[in-house]
Structures are given as C-alpha cells and as structure tokens.
PDB file of C-alpha atoms in Angstrom:
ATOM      1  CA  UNK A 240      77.579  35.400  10.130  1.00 90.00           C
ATOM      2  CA  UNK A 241      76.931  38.795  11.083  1.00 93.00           C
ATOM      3  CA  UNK A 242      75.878  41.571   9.194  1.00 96.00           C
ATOM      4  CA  UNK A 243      75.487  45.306   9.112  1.00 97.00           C
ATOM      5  CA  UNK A 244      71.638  46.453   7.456  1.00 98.00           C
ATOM      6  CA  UNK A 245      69.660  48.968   7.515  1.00 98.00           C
ATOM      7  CA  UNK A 246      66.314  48.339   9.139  1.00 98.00           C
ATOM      8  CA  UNK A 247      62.954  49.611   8.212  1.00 98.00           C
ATOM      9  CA  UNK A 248      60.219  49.783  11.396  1.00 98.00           C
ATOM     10  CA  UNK A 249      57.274  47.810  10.064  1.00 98.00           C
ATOM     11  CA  UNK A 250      55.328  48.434  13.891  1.00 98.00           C
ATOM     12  CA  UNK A 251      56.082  49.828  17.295  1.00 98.00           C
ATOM     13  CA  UNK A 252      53.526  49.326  19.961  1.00 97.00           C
ATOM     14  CA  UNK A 253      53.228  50.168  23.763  1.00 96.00           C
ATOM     15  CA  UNK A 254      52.915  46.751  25.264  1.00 94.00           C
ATOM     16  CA  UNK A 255      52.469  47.698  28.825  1.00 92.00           C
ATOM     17  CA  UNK A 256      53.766  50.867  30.885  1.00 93.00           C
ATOM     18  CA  UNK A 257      57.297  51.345  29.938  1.00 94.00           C
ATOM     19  CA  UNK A 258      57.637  48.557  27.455  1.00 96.00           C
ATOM     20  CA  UNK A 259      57.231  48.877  24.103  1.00 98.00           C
ATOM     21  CA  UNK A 260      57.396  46.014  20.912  1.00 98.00           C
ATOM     22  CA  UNK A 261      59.274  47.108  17.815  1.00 99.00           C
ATOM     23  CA  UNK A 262      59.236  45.089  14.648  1.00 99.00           C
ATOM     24  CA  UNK A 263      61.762  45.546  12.059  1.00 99.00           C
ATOM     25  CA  UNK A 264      62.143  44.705   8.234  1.00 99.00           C
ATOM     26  CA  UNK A 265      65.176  42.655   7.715  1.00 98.00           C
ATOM     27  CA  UNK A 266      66.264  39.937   5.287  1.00 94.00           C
ATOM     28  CA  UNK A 267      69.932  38.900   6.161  1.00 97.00           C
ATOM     29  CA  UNK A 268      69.704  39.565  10.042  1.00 98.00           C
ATOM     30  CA  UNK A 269      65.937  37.602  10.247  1.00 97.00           C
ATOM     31  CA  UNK A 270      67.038  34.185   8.384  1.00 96.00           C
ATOM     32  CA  UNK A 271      70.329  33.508  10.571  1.00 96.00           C
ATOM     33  CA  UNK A 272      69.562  34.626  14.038  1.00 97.00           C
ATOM     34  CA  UNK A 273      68.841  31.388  16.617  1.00 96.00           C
ATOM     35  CA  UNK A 274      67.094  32.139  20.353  1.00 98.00           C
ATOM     36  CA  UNK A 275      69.384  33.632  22.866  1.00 98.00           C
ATOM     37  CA  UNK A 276      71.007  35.966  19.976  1.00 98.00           C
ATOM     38  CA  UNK A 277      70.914  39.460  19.706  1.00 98.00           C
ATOM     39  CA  UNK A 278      70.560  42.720  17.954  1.00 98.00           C
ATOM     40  CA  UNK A 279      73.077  46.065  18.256  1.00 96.00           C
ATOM     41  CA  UNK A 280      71.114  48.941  16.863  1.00 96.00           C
ATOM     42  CA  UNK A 281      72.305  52.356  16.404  1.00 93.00           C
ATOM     43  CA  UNK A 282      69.021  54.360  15.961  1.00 88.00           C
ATOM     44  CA  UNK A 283      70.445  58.142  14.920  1.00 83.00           C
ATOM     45  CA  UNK A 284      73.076  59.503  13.101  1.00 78.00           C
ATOM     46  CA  UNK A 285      73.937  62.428  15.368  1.00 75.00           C
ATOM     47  CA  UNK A 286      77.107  61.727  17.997  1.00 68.00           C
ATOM     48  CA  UNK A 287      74.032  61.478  21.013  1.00 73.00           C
ATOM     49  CA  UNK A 288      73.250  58.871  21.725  1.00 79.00           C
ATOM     50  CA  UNK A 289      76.577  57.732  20.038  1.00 72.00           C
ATOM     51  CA  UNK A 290      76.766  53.972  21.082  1.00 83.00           C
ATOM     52  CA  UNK A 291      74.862  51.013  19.598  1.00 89.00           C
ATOM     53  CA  UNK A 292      72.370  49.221  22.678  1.00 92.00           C
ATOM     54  CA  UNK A 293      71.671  45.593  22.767  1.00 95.00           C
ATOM     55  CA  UNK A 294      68.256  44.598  22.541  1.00 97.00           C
ATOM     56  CA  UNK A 295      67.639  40.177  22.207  1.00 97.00           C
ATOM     57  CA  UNK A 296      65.402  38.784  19.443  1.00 98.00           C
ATOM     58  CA  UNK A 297      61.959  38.472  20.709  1.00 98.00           C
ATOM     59  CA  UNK A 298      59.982  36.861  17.559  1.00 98.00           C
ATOM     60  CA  UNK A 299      61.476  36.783  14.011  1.00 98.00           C
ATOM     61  CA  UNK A 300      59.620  35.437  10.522  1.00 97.00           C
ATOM     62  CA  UNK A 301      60.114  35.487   7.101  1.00 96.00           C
ATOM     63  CA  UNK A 302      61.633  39.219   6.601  1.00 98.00           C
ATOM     64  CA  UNK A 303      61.233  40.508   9.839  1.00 99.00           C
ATOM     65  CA  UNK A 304      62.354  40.545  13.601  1.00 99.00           C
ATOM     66  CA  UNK A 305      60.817  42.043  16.976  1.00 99.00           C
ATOM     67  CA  UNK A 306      62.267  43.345  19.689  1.00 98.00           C
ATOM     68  CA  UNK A 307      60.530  44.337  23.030  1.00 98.00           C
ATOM     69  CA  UNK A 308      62.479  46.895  25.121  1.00 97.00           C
ATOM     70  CA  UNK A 309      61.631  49.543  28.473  1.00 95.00           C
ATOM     71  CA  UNK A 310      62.251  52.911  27.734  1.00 95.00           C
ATOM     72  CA  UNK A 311      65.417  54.194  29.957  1.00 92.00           C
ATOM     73  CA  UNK A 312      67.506  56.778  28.724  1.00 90.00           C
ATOM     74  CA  UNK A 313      67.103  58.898  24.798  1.00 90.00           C
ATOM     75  CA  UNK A 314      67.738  56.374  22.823  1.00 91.00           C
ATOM     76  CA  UNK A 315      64.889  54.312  23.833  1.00 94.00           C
ATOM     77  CA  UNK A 316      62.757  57.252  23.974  1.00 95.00           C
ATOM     78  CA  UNK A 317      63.788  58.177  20.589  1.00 94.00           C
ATOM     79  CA  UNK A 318      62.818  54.242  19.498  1.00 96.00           C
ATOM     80  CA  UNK A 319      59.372  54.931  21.167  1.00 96.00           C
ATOM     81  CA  UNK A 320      58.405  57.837  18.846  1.00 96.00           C
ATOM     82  CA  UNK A 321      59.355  55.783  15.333  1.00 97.00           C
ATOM     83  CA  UNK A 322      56.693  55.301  12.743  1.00 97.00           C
ATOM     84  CA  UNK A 323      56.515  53.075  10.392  1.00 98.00           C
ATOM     85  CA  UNK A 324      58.746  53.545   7.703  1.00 97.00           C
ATOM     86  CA  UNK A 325      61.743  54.911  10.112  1.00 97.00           C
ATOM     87  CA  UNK A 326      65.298  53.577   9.506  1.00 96.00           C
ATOM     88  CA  UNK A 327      67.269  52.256  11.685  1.00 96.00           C
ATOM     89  CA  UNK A 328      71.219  50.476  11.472  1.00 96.00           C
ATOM     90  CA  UNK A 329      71.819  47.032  12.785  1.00 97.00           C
ATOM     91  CA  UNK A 330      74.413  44.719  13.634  1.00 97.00           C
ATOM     92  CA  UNK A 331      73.710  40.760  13.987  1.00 97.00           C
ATOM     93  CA  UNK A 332      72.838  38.397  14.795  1.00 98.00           C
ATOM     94  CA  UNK A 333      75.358  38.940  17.796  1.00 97.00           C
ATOM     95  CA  UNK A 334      76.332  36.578  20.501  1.00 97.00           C
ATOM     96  CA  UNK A 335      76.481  32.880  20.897  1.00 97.00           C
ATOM     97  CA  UNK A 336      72.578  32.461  21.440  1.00 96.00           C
ATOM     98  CA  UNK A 337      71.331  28.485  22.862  1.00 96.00           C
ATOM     99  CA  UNK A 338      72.615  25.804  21.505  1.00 90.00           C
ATOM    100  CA  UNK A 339      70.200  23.362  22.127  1.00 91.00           C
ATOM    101  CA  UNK A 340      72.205  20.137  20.797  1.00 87.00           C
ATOM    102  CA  UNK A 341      70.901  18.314  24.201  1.00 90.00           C
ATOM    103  CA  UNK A 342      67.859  18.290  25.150  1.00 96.00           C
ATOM    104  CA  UNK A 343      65.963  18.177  29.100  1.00 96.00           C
ATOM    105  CA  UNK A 344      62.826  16.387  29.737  1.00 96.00           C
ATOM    106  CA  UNK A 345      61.743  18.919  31.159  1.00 96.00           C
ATOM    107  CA  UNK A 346      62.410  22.882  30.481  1.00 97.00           C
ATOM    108  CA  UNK A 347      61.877  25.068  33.651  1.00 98.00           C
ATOM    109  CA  UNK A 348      62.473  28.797  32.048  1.00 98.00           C
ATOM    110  CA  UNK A 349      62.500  31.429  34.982  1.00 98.00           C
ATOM    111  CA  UNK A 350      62.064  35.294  33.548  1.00 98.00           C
ATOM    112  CA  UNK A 351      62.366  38.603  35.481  1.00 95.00           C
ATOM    113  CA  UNK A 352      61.114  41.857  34.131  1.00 90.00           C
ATOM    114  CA  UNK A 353      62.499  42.610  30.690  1.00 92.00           C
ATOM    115  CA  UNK A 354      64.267  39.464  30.537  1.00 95.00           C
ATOM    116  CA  UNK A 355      60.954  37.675  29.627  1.00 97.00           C
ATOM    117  CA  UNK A 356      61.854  38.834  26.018  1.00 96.00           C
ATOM    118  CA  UNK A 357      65.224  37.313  25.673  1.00 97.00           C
ATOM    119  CA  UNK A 358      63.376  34.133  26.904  1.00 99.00           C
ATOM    120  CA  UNK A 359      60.640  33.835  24.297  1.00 99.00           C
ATOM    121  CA  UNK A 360      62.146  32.088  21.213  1.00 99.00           C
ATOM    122  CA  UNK A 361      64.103  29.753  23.476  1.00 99.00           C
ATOM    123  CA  UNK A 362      59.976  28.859  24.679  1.00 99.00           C
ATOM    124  CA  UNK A 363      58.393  28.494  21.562  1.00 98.00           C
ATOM    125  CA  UNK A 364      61.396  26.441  20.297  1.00 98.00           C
ATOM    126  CA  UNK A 365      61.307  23.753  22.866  1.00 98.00           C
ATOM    127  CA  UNK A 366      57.911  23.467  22.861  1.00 98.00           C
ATOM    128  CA  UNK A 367      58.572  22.422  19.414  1.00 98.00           C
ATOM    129  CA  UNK A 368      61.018  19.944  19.680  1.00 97.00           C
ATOM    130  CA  UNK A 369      58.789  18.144  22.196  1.00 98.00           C
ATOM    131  CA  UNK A 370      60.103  19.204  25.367  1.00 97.00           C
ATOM    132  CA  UNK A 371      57.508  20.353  28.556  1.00 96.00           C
ATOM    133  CA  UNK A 372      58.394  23.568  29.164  1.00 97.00           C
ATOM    134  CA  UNK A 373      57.033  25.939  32.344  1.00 97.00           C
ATOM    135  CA  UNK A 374      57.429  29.711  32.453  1.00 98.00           C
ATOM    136  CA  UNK A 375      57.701  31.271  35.174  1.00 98.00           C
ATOM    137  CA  UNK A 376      56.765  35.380  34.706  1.00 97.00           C
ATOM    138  CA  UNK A 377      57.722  37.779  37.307  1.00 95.00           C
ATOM    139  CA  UNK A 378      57.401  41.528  37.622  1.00 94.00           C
ATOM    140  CA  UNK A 379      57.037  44.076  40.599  1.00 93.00           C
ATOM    141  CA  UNK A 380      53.260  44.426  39.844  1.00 94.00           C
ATOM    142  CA  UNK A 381      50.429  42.930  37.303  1.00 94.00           C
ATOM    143  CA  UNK A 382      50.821  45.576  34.732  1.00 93.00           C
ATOM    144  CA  UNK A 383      54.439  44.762  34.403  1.00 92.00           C
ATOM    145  CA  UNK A 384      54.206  40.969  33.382  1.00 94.00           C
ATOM    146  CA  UNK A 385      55.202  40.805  29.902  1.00 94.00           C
ATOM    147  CA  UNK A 386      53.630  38.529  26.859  1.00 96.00           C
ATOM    148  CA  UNK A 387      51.667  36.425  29.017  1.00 94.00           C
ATOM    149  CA  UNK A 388      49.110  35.538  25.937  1.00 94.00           C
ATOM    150  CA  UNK A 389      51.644  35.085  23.635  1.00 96.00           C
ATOM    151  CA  UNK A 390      54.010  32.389  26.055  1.00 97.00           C
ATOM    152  CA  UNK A 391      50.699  30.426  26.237  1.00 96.00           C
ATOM    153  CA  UNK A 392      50.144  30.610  22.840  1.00 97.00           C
ATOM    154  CA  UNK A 393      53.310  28.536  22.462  1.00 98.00           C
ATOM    155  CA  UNK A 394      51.999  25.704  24.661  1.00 97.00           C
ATOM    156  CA  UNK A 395      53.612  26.256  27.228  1.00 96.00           C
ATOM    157  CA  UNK A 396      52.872  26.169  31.218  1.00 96.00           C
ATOM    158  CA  UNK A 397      52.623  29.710  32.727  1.00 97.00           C
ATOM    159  CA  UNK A 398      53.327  30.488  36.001  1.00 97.00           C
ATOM    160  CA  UNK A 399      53.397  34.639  37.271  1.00 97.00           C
ATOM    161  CA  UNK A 400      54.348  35.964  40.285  1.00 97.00           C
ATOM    162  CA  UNK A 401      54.110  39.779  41.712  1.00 96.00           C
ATOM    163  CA  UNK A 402      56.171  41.548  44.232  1.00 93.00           C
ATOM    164  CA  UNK A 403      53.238  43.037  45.518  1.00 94.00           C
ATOM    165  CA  UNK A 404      50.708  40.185  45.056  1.00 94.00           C
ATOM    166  CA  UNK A 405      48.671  41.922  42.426  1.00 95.00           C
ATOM    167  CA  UNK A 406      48.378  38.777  40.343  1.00 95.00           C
ATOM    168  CA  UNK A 407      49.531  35.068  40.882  1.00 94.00           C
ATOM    169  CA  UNK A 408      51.955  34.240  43.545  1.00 94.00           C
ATOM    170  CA  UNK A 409      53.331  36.524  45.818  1.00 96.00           C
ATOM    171  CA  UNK A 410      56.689  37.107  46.021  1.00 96.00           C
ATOM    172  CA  UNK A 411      60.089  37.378  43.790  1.00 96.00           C
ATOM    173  CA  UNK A 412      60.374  35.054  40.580  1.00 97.00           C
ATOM    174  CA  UNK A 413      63.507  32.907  42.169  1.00 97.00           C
ATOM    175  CA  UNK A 414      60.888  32.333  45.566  1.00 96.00           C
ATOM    176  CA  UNK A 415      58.216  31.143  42.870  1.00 96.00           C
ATOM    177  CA  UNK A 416      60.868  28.404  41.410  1.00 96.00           C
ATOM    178  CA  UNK A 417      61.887  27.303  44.647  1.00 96.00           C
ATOM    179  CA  UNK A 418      58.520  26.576  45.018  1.00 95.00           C
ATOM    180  CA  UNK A 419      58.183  24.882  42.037  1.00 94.00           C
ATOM    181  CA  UNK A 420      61.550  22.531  42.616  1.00 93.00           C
ATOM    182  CA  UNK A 421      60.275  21.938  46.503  1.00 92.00           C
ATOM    183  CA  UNK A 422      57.153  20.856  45.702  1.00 88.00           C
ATOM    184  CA  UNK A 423      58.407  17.092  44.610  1.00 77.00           C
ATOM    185  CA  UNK A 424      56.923  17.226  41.052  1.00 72.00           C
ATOM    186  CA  UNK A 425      60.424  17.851  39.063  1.00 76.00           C
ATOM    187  CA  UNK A 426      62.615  14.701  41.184  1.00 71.00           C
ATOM    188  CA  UNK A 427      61.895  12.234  38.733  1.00 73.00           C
ATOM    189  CA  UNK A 428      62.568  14.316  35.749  1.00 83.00           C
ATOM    190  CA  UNK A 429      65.843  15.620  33.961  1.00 93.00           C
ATOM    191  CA  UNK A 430      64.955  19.054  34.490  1.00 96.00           C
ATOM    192  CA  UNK A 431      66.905  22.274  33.065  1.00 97.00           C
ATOM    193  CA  UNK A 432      66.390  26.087  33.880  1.00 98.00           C
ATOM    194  CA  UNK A 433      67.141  28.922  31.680  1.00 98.00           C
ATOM    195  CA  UNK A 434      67.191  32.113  33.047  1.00 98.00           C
ATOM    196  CA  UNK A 435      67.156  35.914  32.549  1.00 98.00           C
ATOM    197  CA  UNK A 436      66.575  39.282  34.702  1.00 96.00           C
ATOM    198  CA  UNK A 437      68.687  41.288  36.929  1.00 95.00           C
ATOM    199  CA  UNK A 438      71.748  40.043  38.646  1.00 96.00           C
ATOM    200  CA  UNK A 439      70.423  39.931  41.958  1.00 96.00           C
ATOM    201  CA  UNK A 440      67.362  37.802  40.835  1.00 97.00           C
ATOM    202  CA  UNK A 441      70.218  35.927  38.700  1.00 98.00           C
ATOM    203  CA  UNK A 442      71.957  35.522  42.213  1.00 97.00           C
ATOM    204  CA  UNK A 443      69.102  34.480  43.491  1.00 97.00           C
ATOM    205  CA  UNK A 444      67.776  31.529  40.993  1.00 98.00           C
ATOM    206  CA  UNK A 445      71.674  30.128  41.103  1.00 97.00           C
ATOM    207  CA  UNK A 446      71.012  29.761  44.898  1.00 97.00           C
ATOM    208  CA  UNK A 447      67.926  28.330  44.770  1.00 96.00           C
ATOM    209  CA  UNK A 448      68.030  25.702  42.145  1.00 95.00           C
ATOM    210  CA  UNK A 449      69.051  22.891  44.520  1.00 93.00           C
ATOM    211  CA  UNK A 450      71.993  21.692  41.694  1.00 93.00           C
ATOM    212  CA  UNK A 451      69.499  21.787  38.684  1.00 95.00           C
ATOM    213  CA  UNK A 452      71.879  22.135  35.474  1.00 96.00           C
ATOM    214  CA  UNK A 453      71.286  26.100  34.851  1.00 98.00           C
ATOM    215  CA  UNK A 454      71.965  28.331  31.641  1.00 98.00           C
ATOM    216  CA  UNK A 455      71.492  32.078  31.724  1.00 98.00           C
ATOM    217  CA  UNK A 456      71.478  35.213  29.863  1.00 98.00           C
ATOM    218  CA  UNK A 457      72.820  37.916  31.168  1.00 96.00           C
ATOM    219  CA  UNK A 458      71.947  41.447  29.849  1.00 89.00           C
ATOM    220  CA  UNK A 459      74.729  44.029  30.160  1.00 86.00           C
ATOM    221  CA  UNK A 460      75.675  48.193  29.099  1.00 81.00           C
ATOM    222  CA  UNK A 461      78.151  46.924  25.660  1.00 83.00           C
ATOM    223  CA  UNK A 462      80.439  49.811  23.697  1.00 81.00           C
ATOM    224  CA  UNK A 463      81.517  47.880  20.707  1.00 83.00           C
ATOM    225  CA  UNK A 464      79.321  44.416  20.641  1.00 85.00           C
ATOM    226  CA  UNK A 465      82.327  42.532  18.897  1.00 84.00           C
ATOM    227  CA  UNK A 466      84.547  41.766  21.415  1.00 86.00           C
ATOM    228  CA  UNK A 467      87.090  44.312  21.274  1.00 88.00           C
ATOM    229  CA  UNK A 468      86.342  47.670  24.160  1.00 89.00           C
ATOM    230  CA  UNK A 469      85.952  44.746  26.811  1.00 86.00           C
ATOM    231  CA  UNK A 470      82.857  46.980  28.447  1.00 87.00           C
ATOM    232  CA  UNK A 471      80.661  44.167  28.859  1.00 92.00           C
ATOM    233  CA  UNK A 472      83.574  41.162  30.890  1.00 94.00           C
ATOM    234  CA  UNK A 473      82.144  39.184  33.568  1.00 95.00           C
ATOM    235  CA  UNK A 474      83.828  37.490  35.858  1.00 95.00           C
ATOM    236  CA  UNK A 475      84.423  33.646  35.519  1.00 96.00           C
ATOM    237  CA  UNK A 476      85.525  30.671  38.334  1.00 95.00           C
ATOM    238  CA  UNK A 477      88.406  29.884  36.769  1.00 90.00           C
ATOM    239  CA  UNK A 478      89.476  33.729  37.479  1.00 89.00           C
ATOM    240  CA  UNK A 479      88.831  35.288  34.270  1.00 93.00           C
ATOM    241  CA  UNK A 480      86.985  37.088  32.478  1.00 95.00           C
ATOM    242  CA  UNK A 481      84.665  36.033  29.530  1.00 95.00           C
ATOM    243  CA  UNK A 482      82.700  38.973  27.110  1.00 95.00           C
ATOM    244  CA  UNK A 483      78.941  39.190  27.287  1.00 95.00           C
ATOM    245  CA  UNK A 484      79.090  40.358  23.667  1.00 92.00           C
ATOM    246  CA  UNK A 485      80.907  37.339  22.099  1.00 94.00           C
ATOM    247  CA  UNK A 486      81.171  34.582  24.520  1.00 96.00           C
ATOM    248  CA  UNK A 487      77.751  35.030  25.991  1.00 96.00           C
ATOM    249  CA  UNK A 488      75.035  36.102  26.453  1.00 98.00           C
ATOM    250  CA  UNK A 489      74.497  32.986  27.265  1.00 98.00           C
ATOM    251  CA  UNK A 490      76.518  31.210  29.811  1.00 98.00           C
ATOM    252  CA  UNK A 491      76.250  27.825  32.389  1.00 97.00           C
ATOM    253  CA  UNK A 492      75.746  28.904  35.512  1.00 98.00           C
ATOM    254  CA  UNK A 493      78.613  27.010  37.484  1.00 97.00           C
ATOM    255  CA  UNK A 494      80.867  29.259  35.041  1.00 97.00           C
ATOM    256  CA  UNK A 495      80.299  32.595  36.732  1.00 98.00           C
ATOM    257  CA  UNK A 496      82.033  33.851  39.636  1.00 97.00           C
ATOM    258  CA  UNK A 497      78.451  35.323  41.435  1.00 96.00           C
ATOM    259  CA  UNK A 498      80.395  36.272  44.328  1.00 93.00           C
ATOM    260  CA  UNK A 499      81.806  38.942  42.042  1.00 92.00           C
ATOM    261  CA  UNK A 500      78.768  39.640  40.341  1.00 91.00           C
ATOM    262  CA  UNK A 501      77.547  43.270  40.477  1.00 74.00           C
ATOM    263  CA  UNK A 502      73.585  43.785  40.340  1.00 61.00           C
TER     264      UNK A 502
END
C-alpha cells in the first residue's frame, strides 16, 4: 500500500562530510515499509527542484523513519538546512523491497558509498532471524565509511575497506569480497550477497562472486516513482527492460544485462 503524507522532520544531522541523517514523523509510511523499500520525497512547493528524489529507508520505529543521503544538487542542499518541525511530502513505501521468504546460512552484504544505507535494515533484519551476516563497508577514504557503530550494533561482522588505505583493507569493496570468498571460509556454507553502490562497483561484485546467488539494489535518477515516465528502465537478459521504481530496486543479479549497464 502506498501512500501520500506529509512529513514532519523530527532530526537532521551531518553524519560525516557530505552525508547527512534525516528522520521523519510518519504514521502510515513507517508501519508498512519492509528493507530494500523506499521513500519519494518532494521537499518544496516551488516548480525547482520540481521532481520527487528517491532516498531508501535507513531505520524506521514506531512513528518515524530515517533516511541518510549526500548532498548533490538543491534539493539535497535544501534537505540539509531543515529544522525540526519542517514539512516535507512523501510517497511510499515504494518499490518491491527484500523478500526474504528463503533464507542463506550465511549473509555476505557488500556496500559502496551511499549504498551502505539502503543496506542497513536488510542487516539488522537477518541478524534477527538468526542468520550470520558480514558487512563489508567501503568508501574512497576513512571519513567516508558510513554507520560503522550502528552495523555493529546489530551483531553483525564488519569488514571496511578504503581506496586509499586510510582505514582497513586497501582497495575497492568488490577486491575486499573476493577476498573474503577466496579465502576458503564461505565453501561449506550456503552463502548469499546483497549488494548496493555504483554500477561499476555493481559490475564489479557480479564478476567477482565466483557463482554466489546475488541480489542487488540498484539506485537510479526516477521522474514519476510509479511506473509510468519509464526514466528509471534497466536493461534485462531476456532483452527487456524492467523499472527500478516498481519492479526493483531490488533485483537477482543473473537478471540484468551488465553488459548494457551504464555506471
């Protein structure tokens, strides 16, 4: 069910440089949202910015959501000057989210930059149905790494990695799972990875995941979030197209056509 409300800002908080954490007052939106879902906010009433922008759920309760997103472009900026008490019009939950009917022995959840948010609730959720769950973090540099404290607050195991080596391994987040999936630990256990971050790290986790079932959420620029301006297609194997907005975010991996994939 989806619905249209009108959302109060209850915090907003830098969380490192660039990033800030928003939490929002909601009642219908909070109680029916699952992980993987999303949020299409429209935060002014003048024609600019005129579009909605997605943002995923990063933490929700009893009345309330968060969301954690980089400031890029006005509306963002705009979002990083609201005090409490601001208004602000949504539309969700939106998308299919994870449906997480059957379950791995083992979750390996692999998050690049800002996709570390869309990851969270998936975490916290398998850790409580029982499942092991590793998170891997990666960023371009230490100040970048997103909600480290939090992910281990879940229980979960937490792996970073750095582009420039400032903190944990160094090297890209897909050269930090290969790692992981080389080193002999995961052959004896049914093992799945969720993933989210740019395409080309995207790309680059589908390559490297030596035929480990895969599920990712891909983040994409959406006009309408319903379906119908088609902005947000990707292209599919079976040589379609499928909508982020609808029929993702979430998708299997062996369902995209990566070849055709645009970073």
């Amino acid at each position: 069910m989806k619905y249209l409300e009108e959302l109060a800002v209850i915090g907003n908080e830098p969380l490192c440089p660039g990033y800030f954490k928003m939490r929002l007052r909601s009642h219908k939106i909070s109680s029916s949202l699952r992980p993987g879902q999303f949020v299409h906010l429209r935060v002014t009433d003048t024609a600019d910015p005129l579009l909605r922008r997605p943002f995923s759920f990063a933490d929700a309760g009893d009345g309330w959501f968060e969301i954690i997103y980089k400031v890029v472009g006005k509306g963002t900026r705009l979002m990083s000057n609201m005090r409490p008490g601001a208004l602000i019009s949504g539309l969700g939950p939106l998308g299919n989210g994870f449906f997480l009917t059957s379950l791995p022995d083992h979750a390996l959840i692999v998050g690049g930059g800002s996709g570390v948010a869309s990851l969270l609730m998936l975490a916290q959720k398998l850790v409580e149905l029982g499942v092991r769950t590793t998170f891997l973090i990666g960023a371009r540099s230490a100040d970048g790494l997103l909600c480290l404290e939090k992910i281990r607050s879940f229980g979960c195991e937490v792996m970073t990695t750095t582009d420039d080596g400032s903190f944990g391994f160094k090297g890209t987040v897909p050269k930090l799972m290969s790692k992981v999936i080389n080193d002999g630990k995961l052959n004896k256990v049914k093992t799945t990875i969720y993933a989210c971050g740019p395409i080309p790290m995207l790309i680059e986790v589908v390559k490297l995941r030596k035929g480990l079932p895969t599920f990712v959420s891909l983040e994409s620029v959406m006009g309408c979030g319903m379906g119908a301006c088609l902005g947000c297609v990707v292209p599919v194997r079976d040589g379609g197209y499928r909508r982020v907005c609808t029929e993702g975010p979430i998708f299997s991996a062996d369902k995209i056509d990566w070849g055709k994939m645009r970073g």
